[in-house]
PDB file of C-alpha atoms in Angstrom:
ATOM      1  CA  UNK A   1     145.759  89.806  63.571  1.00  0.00           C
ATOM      2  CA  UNK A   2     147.480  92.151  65.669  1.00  0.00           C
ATOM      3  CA  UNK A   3     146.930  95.614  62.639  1.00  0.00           C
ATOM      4  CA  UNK A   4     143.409  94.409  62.768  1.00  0.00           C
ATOM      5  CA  UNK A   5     143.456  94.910  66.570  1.00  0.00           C
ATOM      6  CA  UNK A   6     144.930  98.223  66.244  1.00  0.00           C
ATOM      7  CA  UNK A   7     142.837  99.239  63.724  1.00  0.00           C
ATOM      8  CA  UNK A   8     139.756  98.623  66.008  1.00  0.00           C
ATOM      9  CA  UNK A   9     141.237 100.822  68.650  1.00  0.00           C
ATOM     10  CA  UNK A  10     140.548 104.592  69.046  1.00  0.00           C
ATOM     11  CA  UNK A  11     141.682 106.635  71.405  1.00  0.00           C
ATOM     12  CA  UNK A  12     139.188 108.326  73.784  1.00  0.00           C
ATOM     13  CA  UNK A  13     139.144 111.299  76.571  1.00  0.00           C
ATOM     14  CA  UNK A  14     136.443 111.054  79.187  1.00  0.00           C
ATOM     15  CA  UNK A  15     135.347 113.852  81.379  1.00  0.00           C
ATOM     16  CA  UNK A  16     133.156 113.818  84.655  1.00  0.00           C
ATOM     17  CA  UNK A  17     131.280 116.376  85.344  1.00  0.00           C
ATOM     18  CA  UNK A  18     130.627 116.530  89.285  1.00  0.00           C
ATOM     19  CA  UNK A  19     127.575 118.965  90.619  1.00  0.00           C
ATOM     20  CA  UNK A  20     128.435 121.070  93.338  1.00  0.00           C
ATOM     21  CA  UNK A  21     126.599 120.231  96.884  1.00  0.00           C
ATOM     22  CA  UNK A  22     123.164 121.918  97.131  1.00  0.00           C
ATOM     23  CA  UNK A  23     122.761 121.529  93.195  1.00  0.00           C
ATOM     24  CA  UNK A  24     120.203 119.510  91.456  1.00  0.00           C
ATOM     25  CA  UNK A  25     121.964 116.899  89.564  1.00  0.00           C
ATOM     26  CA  UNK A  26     118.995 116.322  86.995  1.00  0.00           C
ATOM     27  CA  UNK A  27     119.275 120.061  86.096  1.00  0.00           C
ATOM     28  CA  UNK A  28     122.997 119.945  85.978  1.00  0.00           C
ATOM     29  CA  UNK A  29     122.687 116.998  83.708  1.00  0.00           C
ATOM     30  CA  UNK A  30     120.664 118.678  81.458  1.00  0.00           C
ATOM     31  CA  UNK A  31     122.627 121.545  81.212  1.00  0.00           C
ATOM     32  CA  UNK A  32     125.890 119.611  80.539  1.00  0.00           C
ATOM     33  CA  UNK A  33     123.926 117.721  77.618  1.00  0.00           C
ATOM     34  CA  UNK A  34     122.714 121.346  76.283  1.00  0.00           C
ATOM     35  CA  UNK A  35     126.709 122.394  76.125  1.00  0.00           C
ATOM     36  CA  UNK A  36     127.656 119.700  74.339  1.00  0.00           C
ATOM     37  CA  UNK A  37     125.522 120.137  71.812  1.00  0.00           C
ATOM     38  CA  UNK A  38     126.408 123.461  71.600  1.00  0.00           C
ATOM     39  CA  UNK A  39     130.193 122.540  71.031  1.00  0.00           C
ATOM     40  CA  UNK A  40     129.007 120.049  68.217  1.00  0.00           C
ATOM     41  CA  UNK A  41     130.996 121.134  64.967  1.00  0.00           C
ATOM     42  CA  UNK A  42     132.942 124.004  66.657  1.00  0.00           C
ATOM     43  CA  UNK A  43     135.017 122.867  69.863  1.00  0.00           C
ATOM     44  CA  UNK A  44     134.117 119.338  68.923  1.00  0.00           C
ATOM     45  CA  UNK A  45     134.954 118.211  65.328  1.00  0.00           C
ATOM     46  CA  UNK A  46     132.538 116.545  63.125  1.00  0.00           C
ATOM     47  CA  UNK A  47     134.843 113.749  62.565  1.00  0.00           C
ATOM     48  CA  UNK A  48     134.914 113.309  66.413  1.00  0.00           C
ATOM     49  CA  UNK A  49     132.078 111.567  68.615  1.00  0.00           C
ATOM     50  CA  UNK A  50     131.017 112.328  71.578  1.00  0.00           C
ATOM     51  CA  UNK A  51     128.432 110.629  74.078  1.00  0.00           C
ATOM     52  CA  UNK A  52     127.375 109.783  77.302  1.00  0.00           C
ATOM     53  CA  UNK A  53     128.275 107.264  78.986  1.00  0.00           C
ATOM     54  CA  UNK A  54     126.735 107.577  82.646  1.00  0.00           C
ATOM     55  CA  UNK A  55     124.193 110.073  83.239  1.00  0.00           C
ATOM     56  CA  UNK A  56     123.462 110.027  87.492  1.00  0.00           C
ATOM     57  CA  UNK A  57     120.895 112.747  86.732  1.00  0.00           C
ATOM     58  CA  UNK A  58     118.430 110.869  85.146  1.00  0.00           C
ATOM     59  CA  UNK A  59     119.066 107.720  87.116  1.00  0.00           C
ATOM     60  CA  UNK A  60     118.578 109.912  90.450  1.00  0.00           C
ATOM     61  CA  UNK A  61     115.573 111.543  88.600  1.00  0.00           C
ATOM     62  CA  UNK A  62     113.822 108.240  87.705  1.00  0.00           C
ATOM     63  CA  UNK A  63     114.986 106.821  91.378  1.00  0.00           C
ATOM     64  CA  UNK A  64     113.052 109.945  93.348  1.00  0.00           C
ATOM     65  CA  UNK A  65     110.268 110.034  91.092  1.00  0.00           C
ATOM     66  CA  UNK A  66     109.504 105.826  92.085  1.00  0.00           C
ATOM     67  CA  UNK A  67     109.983 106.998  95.340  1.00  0.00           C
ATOM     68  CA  UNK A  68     107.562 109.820  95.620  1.00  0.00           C
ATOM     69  CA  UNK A  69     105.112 107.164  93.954  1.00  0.00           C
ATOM     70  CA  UNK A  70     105.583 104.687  96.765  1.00  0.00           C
ATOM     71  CA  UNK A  71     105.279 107.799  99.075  1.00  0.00           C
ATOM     72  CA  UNK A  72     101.855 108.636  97.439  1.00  0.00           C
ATOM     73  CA  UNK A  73     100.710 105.131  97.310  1.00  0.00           C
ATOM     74  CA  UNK A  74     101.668 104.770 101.446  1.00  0.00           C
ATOM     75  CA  UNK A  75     100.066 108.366 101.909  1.00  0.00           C
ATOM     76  CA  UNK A  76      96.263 106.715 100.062  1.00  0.00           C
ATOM     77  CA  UNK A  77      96.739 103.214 101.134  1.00  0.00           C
ATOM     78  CA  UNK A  78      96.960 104.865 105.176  1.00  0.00           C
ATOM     79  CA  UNK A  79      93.746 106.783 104.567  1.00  0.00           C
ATOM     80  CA  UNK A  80      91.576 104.338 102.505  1.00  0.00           C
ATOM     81  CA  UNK A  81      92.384 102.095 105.325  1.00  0.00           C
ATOM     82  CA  UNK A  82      91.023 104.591 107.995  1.00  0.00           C
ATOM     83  CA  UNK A  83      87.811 105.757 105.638  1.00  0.00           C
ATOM     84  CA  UNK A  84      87.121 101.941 105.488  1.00  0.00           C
ATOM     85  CA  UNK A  85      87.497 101.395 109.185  1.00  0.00           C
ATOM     86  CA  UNK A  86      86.009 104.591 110.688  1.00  0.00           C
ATOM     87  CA  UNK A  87      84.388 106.457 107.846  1.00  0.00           C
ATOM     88  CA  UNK A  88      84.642 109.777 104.671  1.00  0.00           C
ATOM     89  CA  UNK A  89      85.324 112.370 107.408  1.00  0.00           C
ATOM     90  CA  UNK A  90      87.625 110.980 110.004  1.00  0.00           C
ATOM     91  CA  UNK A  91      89.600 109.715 106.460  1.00  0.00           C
ATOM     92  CA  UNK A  92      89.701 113.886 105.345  1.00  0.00           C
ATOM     93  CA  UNK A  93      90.850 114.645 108.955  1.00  0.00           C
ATOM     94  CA  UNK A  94      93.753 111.795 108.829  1.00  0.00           C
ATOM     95  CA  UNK A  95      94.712 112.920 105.117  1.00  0.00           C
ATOM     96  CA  UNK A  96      94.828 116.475 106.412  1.00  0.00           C
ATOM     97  CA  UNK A  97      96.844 115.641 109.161  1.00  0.00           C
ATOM     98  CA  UNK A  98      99.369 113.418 106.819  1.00  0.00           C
ATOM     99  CA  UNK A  99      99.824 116.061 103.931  1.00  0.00           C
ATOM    100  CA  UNK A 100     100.352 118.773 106.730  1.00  0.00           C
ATOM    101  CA  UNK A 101     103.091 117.055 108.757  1.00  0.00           C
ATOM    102  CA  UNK A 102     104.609 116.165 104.757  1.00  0.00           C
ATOM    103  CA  UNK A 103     104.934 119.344 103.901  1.00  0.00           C
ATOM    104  CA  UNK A 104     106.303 120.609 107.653  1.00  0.00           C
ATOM    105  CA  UNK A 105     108.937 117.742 107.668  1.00  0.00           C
ATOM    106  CA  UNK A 106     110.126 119.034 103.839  1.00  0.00           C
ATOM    107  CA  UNK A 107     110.344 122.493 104.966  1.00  0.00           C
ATOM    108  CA  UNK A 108     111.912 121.517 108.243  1.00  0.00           C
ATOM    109  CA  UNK A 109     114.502 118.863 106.198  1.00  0.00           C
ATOM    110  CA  UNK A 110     115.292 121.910 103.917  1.00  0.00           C
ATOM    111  CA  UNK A 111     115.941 124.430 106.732  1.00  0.00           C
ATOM    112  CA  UNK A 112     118.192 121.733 108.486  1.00  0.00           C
ATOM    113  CA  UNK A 113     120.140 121.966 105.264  1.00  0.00           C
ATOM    114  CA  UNK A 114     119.462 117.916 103.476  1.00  0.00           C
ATOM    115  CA  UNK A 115     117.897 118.198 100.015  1.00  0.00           C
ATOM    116  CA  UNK A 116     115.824 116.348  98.312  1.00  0.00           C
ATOM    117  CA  UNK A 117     117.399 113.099  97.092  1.00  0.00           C
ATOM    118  CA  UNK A 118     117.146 108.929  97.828  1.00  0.00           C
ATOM    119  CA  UNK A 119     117.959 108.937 100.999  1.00  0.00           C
ATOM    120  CA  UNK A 120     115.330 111.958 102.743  1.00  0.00           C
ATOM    121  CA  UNK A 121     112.622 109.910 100.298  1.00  0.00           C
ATOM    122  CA  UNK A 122     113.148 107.204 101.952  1.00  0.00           C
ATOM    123  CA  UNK A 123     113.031 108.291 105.723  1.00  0.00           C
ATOM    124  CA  UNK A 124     109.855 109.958 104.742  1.00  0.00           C
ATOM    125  CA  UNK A 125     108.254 106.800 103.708  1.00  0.00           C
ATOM    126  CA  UNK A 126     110.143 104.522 106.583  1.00  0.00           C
ATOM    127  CA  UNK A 127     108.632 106.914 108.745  1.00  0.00           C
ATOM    128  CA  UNK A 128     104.948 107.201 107.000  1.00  0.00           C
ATOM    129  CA  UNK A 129     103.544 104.639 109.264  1.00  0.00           C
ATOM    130  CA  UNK A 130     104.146 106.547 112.156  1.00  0.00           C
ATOM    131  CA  UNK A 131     103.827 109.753 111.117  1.00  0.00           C
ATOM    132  CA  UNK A 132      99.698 109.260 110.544  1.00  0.00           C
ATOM    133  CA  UNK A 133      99.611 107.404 113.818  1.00  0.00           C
ATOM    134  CA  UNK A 134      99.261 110.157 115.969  1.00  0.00           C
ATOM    135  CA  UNK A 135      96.675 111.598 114.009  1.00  0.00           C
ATOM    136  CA  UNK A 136      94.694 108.319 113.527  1.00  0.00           C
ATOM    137  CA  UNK A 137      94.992 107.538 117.754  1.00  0.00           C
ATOM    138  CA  UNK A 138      93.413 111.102 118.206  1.00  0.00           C
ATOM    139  CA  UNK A 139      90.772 110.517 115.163  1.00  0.00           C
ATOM    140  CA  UNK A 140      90.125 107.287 116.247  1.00  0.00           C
ATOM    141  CA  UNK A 141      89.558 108.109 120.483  1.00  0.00           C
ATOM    142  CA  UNK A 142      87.542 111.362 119.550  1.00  0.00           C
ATOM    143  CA  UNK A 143      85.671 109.154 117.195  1.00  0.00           C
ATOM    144  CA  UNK A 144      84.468 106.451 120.024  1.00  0.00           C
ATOM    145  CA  UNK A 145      83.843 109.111 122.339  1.00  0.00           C
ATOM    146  CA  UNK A 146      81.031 110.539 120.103  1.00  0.00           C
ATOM    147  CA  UNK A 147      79.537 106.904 119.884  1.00  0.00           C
ATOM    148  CA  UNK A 148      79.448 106.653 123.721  1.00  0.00           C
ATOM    149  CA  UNK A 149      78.341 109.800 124.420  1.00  0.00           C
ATOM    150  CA  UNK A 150      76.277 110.954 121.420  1.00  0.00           C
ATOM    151  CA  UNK A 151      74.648 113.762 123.383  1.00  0.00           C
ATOM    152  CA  UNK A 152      78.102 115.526 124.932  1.00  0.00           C
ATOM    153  CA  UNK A 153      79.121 118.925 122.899  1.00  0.00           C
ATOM    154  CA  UNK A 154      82.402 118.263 120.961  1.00  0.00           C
ATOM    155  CA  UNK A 155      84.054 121.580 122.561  1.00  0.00           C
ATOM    156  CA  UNK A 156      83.115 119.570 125.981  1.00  0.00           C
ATOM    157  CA  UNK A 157      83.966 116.115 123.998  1.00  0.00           C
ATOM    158  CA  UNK A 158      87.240 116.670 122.319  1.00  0.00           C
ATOM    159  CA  UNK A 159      89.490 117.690 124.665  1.00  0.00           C
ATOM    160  CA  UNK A 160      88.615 115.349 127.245  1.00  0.00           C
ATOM    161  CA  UNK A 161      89.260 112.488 124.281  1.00  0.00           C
ATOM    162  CA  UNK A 162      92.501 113.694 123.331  1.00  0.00           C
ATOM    163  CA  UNK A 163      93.514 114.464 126.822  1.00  0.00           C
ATOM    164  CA  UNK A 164      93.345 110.568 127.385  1.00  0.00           C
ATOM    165  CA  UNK A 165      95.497 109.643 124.516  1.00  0.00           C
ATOM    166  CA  UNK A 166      97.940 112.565 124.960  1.00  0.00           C
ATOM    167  CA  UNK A 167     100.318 110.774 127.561  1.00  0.00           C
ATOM    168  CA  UNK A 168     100.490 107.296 125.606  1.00  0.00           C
ATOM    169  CA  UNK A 169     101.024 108.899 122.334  1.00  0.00           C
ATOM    170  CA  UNK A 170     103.584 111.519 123.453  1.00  0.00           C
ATOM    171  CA  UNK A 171     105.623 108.545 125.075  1.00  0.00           C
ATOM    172  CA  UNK A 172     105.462 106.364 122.016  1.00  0.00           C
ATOM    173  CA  UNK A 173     106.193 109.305 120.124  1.00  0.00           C
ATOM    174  CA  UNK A 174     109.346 110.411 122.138  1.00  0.00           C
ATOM    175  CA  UNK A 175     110.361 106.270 122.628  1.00  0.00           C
ATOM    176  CA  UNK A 176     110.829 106.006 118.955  1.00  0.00           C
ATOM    177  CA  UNK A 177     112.777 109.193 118.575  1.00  0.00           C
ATOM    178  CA  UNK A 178     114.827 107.885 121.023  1.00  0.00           C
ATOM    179  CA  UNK A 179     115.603 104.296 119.291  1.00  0.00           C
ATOM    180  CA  UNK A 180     116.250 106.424 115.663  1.00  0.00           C
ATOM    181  CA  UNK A 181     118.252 109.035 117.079  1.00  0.00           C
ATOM    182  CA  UNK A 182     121.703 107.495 117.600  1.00  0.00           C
ATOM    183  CA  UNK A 183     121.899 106.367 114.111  1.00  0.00           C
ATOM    184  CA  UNK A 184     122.566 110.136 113.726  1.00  0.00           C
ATOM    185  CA  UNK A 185     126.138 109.892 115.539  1.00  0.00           C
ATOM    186  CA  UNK A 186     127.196 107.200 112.785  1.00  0.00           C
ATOM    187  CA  UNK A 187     130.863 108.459 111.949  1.00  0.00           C
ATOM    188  CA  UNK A 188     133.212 107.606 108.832  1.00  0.00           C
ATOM    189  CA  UNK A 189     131.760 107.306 105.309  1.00  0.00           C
ATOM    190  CA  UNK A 190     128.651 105.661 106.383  1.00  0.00           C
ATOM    191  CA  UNK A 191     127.418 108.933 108.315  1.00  0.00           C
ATOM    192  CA  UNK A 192     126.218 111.330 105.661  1.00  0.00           C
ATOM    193  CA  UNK A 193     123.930 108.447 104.283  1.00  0.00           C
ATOM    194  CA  UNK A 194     122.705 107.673 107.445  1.00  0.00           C
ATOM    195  CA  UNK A 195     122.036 110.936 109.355  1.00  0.00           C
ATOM    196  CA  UNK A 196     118.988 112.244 106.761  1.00  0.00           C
ATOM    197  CA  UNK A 197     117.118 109.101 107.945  1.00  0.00           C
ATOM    198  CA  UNK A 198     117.034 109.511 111.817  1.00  0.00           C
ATOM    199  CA  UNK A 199     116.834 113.420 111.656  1.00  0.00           C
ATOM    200  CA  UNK A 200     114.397 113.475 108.969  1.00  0.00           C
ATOM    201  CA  UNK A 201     112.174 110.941 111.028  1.00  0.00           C
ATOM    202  CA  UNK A 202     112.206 112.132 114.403  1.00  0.00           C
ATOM    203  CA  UNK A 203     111.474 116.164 113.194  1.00  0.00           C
ATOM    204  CA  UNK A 204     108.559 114.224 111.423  1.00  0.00           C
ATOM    205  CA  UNK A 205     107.747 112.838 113.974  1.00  0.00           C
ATOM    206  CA  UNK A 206     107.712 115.965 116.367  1.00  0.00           C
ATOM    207  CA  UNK A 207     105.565 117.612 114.084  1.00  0.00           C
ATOM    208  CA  UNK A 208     103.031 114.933 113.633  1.00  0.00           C
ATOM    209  CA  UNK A 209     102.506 115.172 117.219  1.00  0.00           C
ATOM    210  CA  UNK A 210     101.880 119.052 117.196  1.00  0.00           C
ATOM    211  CA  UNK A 211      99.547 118.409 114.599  1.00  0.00           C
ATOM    212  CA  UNK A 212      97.454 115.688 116.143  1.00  0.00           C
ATOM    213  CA  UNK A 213      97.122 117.837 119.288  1.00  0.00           C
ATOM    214  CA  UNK A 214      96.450 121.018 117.505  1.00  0.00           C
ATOM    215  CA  UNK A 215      94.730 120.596 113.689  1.00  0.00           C
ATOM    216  CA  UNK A 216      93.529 116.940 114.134  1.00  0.00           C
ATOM    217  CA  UNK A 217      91.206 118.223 116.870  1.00  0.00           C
ATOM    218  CA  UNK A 218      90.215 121.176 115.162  1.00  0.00           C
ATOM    219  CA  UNK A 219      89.116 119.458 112.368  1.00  0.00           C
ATOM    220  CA  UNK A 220      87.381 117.259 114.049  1.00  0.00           C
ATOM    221  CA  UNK A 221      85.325 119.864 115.529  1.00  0.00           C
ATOM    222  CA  UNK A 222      84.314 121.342 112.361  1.00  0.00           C
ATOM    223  CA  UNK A 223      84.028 118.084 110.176  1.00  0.00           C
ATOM    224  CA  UNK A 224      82.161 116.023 113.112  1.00  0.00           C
ATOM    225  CA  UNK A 225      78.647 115.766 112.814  1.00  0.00           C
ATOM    226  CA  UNK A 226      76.567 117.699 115.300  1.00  0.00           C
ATOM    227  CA  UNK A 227      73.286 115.800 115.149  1.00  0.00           C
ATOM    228  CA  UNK A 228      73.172 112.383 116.987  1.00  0.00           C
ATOM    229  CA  UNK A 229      71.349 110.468 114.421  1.00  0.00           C
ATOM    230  CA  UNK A 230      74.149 111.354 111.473  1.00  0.00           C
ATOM    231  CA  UNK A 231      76.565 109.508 113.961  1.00  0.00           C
ATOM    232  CA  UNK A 232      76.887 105.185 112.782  1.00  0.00           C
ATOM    233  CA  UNK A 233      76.801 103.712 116.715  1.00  0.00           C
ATOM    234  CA  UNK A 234      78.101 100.246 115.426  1.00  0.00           C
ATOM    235  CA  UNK A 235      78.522  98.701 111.746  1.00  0.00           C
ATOM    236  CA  UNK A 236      78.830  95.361 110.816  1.00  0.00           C
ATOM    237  CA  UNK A 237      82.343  96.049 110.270  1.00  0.00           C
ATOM    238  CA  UNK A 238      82.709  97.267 114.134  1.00  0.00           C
ATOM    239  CA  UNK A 239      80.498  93.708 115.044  1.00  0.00           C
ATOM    240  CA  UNK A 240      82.986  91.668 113.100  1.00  0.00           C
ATOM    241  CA  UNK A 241      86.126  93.417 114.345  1.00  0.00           C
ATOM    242  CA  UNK A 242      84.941  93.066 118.017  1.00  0.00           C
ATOM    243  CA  UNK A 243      84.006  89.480 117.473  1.00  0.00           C
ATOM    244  CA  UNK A 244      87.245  88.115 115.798  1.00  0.00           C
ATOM    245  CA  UNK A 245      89.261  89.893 118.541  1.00  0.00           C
ATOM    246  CA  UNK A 246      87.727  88.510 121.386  1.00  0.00           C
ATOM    247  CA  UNK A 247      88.320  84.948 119.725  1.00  0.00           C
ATOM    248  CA  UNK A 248      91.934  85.797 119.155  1.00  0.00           C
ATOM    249  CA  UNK A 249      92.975  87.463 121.910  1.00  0.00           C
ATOM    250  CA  UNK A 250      90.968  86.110 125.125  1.00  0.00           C
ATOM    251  CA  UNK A 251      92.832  82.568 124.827  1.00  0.00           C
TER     252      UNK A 251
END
């Protein structure tokens, strides 16, 4: 019993390969998996195997790619809700507004110095929802304001729409910067994880502001119908929204 034991057992030598910080660990996976292969039958023996046994590239690879799905999925779900709601264009203006601040709070997350990984994936969708509300509280204000004055110039129109949103919006922003923020100051081994999260969140944040005061108008000047009769004054889905609320909310 016990020579049939010992026959089963081989001995074994296992080596980690750690990437450096800043490096892609799917690339560095890959690269490790082309050496090996190039050692096969020269550094390596025939008579010797050799596998592997935990591969954190391809793990981390499948992990971000789900996550950039569930980011996409957020991204559509936020504007099919607001092209259902309020209509094509004011959708095109909010989807504008989303992929913009996106790609600002990458470049901004990247000049900052976090990469790309689990962790800045998921502050980007934790943050998603407020990220396009800025942009959707401008849409949505400049949007009523054409209804109720159909016959007002958008240059005259616009401003004086955002201008009564800006206050409310900027201290809602700033509010919620202000309750993510001290998750930044986490110490010990918990702080790395934690610090992409708040950071990445509140610079999102920032810019999703700028860009609801600055492009979100803009756009809405040049997408906006000029004519009064292109302009819906009230669907049935405005009726119905108006008419369950009151019910709700009056009690």
């Amino acid at each position: 019993g016990e020579g049939a034991e010992l026959a089963r057992t081989w001995p074994a030598v296992t080596i980690q390969v750690t990437k450096k910080a800043g490096e892609n660990a799917v690339v560095v996976a890959q690269r490790v998996e082309q050496r090996l292969a190039q050692l096969r039958n020269t550094v390596i023996p025939a008579g010797i195997e050799a596998s592997v046994t935990r591969d954190y590239g391809r793990t981390a690879d499948d992990k971000a790619k789900l996550l950039i799905s569930k980011l996409l999925f957020a991204t559509l779900s936020v504007v099919a809700l607001v092209l259902f709601t309020l209509g094509r264009r004011e959708a095109v203006i909010v989807g504008v507004a989303v992929l913009l601040t996106l790609a600002a709070t990458l470049f901004a997350s990247w000049a900052w110095g976090f990469t790309l990984n689990r962790v800045s994936l998921f502050a980007l969708i934790f943050s998603i929802g407020i990220l396009v509300d800025d942009a959707i509280v401008v849409v949505e204000n400049i949007h009523r304001h054409r209804v109720l004055e159909p016959d007002t110039p958008l240059a005259t129109l616009i401003p004086r729409a955002v201008d009564e949103v800006g206050g409310p919006t900027i201290l809602a922003t700033f509010t919620v910067i202000a309750a993510l923020l001290p998750m930044a100051f986490v110490t010990g081994l918990m702080g790395p994880y934690m610090s992409p999260i708040p950071i990445n969140a509140s610079m999102g944040m920032v810019i999703s502001l700028a860009v609801a005061f600055v492009i979100t108008p803009w756009l809405a000047l040049k997408l906006t119908p000029q004519r009064v009769d292109a302009i819906n004054t009230e669907s049935r889905l405005d009726r119905w929204l108006a008419s369950t609320f009151t019910h709700l909310l009056t009690p």
